[in-house]
Coordinates of C-alpha atoms in Angstrom, one line a residue:
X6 CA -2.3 3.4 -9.8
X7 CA 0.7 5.6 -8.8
X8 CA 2.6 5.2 -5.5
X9 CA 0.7 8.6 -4.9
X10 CA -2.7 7.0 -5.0
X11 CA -1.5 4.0 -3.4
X12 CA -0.2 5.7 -0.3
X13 CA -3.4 7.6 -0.2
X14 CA -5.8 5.0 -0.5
X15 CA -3.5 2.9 2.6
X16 CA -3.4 6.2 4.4
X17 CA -7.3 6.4 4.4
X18 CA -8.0 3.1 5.6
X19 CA -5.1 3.1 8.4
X20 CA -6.7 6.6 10.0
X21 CA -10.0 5.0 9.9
X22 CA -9.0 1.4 11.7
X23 CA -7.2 3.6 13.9
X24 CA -4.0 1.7 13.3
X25 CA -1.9 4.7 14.7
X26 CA -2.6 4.2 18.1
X27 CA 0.5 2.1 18.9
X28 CA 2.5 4.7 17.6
X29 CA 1.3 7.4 20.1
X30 CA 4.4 9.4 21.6
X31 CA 5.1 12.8 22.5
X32 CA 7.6 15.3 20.5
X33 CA 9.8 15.2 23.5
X34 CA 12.3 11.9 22.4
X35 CA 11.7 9.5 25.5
X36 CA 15.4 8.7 25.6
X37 CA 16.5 12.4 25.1
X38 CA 19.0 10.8 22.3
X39 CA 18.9 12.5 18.2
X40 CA 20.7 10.3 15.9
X41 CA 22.2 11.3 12.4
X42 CA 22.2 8.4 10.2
X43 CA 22.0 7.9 6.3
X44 CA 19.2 7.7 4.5
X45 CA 19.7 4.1 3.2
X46 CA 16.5 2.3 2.7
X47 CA 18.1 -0.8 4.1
X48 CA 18.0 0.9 7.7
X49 CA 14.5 2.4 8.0
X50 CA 13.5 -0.2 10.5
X51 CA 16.8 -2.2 11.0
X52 CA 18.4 1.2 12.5
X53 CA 15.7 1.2 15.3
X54 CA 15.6 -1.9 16.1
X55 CA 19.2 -2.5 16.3
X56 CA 19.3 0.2 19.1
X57 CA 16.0 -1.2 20.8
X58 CA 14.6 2.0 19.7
X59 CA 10.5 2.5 19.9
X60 CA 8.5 5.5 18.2
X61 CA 8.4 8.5 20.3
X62 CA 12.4 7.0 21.4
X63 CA 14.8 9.7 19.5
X64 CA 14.9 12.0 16.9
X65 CA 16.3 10.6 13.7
X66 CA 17.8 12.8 11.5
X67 CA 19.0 11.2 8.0
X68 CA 21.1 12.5 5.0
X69 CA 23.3 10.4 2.9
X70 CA 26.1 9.0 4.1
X71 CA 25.3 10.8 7.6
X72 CA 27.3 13.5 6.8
X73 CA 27.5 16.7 8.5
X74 CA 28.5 19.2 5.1
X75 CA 28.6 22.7 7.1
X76 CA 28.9 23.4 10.0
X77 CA 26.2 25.7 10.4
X78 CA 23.8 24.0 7.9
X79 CA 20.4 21.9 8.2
X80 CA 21.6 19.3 10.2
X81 CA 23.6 21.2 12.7
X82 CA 20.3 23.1 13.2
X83 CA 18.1 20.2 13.9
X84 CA 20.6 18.6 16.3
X85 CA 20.9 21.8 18.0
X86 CA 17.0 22.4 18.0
X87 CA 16.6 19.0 19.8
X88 CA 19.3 19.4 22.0
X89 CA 17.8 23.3 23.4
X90 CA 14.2 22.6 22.5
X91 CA 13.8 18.9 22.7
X92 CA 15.8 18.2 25.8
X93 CA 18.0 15.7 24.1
X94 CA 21.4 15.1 25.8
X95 CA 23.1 12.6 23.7
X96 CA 23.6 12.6 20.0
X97 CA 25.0 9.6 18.0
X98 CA 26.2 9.6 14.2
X99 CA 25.9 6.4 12.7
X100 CA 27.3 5.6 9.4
X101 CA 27.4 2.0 8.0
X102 CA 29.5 -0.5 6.1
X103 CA 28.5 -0.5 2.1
X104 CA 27.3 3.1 1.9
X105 CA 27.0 4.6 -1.3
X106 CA 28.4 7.3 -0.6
X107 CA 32.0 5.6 -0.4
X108 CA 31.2 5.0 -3.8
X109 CA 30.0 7.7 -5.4
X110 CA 31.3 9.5 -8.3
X111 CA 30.5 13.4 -8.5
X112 CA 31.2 13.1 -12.6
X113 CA 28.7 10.1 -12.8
X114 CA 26.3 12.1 -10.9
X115 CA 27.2 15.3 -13.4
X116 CA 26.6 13.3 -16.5
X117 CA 23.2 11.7 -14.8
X118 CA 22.1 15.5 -14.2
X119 CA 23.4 16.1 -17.8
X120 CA 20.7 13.3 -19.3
X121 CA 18.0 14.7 -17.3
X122 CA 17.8 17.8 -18.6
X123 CA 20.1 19.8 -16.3
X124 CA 22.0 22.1 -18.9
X125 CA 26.0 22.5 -18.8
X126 CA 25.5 26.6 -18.5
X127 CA 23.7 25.6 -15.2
X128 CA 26.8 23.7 -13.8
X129 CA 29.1 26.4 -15.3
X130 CA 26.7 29.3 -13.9
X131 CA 27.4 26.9 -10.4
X132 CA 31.2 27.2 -11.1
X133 CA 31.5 30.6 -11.7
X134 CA 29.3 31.3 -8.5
X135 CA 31.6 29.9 -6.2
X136 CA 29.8 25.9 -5.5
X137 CA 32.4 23.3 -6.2
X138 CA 30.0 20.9 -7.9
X139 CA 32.0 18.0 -7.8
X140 CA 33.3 18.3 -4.5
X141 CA 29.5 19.2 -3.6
X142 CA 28.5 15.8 -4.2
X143 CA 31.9 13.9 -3.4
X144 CA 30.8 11.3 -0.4
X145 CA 33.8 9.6 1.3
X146 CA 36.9 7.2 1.2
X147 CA 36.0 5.4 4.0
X148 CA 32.8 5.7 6.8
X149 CA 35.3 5.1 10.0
X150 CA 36.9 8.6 8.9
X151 CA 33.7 10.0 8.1
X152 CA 31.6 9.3 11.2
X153 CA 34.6 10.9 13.2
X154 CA 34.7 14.4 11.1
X155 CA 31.1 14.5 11.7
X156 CA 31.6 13.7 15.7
X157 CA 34.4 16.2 15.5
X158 CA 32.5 18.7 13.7
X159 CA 30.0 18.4 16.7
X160 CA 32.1 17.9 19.2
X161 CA 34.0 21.5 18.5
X162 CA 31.1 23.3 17.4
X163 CA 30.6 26.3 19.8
X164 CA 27.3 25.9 20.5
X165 CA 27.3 22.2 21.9
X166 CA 26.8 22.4 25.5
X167 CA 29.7 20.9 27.3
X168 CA 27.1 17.8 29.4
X169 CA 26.1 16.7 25.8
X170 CA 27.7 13.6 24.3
X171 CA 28.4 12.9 21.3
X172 CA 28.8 9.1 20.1
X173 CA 30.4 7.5 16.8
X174 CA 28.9 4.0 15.3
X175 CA 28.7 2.1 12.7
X176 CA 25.4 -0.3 12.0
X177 CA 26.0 -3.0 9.6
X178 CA 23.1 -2.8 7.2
X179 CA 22.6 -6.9 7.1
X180 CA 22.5 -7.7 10.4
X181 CA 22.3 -4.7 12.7
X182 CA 25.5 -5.1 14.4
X183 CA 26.8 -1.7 15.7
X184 CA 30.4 -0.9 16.3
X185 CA 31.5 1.9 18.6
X186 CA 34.1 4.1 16.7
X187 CA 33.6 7.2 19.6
X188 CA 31.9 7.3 22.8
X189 CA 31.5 10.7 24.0

């Protein structure tokens, strides 16, 4: 049975036995906070629980390494939507220690897209089209640095109202310990 099937089958049987009603909420985040955080499995439910979050809480908005890339891209669009449509007045970026993205290697990645069937007249098409590849998928040299360009890049943007804060942390993905880095 795939994970496909598997999910499906669990999804069946927890709509029947009604086993979403604890998770009831609105779309309007209780606590009127969004947080960007990475997508590391490790913090699905540590993350949340760390912060004494519940469902319906905040909206949680993850990427990897919890990294703002533009700033006019996805994620700077969904903070902004849930700051003007979601009445959220407080965002907080939350990298964590042992990312992978201090670690990764844009020419590993390459050659991994290289053995799956990505063809090198694809990454030189890339090239000559203006997208830095390999500074595309560079992550970071260290998460304290990177969780304050990503404040910053919030911080300055011009269309952060001036009442919103914006917070810096980093969540230890073993215990849960937060460390303020920036609070707005």
């Amino acid at each position: 049975m795939s994970h496909l099937d598997e999910i499906l089958a669990f999804n069946k049987s927890f709509v029947e036995q009604k086993a979403f009603e604890p998770y009831t909420a609105t779309r309007l985040p209780f606590k009127k906070m969004v947080i960007l955080g990475c997508m590391d499995t490790r913090l699905i439910e540590l993350l949340p629980k760390a912060m004494n979050l519940k469902n319906g809480d905040a909206k949680i908005i993850k990427n990897a390494g919890a990294m703002i890339a533009h700033p006019f891209g996805s994620i700077m669009r969904s903070i902004f939507v849930a700051i003007y449509e979601l009445g959220v007045d407080e965002v907080y970026v939350i990298g964590h220690q042992e990312c992978g993205m201090s670690s990764l290697n844009s020419d590993v990645t390459i050659q991994a897209m290289l053995a799956r069937g990505i063809k090198q007249e694809t990454l030189d098409m890339l090239k000559y089209s203006g997208i830095a590849i390999k500074k595309w998928l560079h992550g970071f040299d260290s998460v304290y640095e990177s969780v304050l360009e990503s404040v910053d890049k919030i911080e300055k943007h011009p269309l952060l109202p001036a009442d919103v804060k914006v917070h810096g942390l980093i969540i230890h993905p073993s215990t849960g310990e937060l460390e303020l880095i920036k609070r707005g």
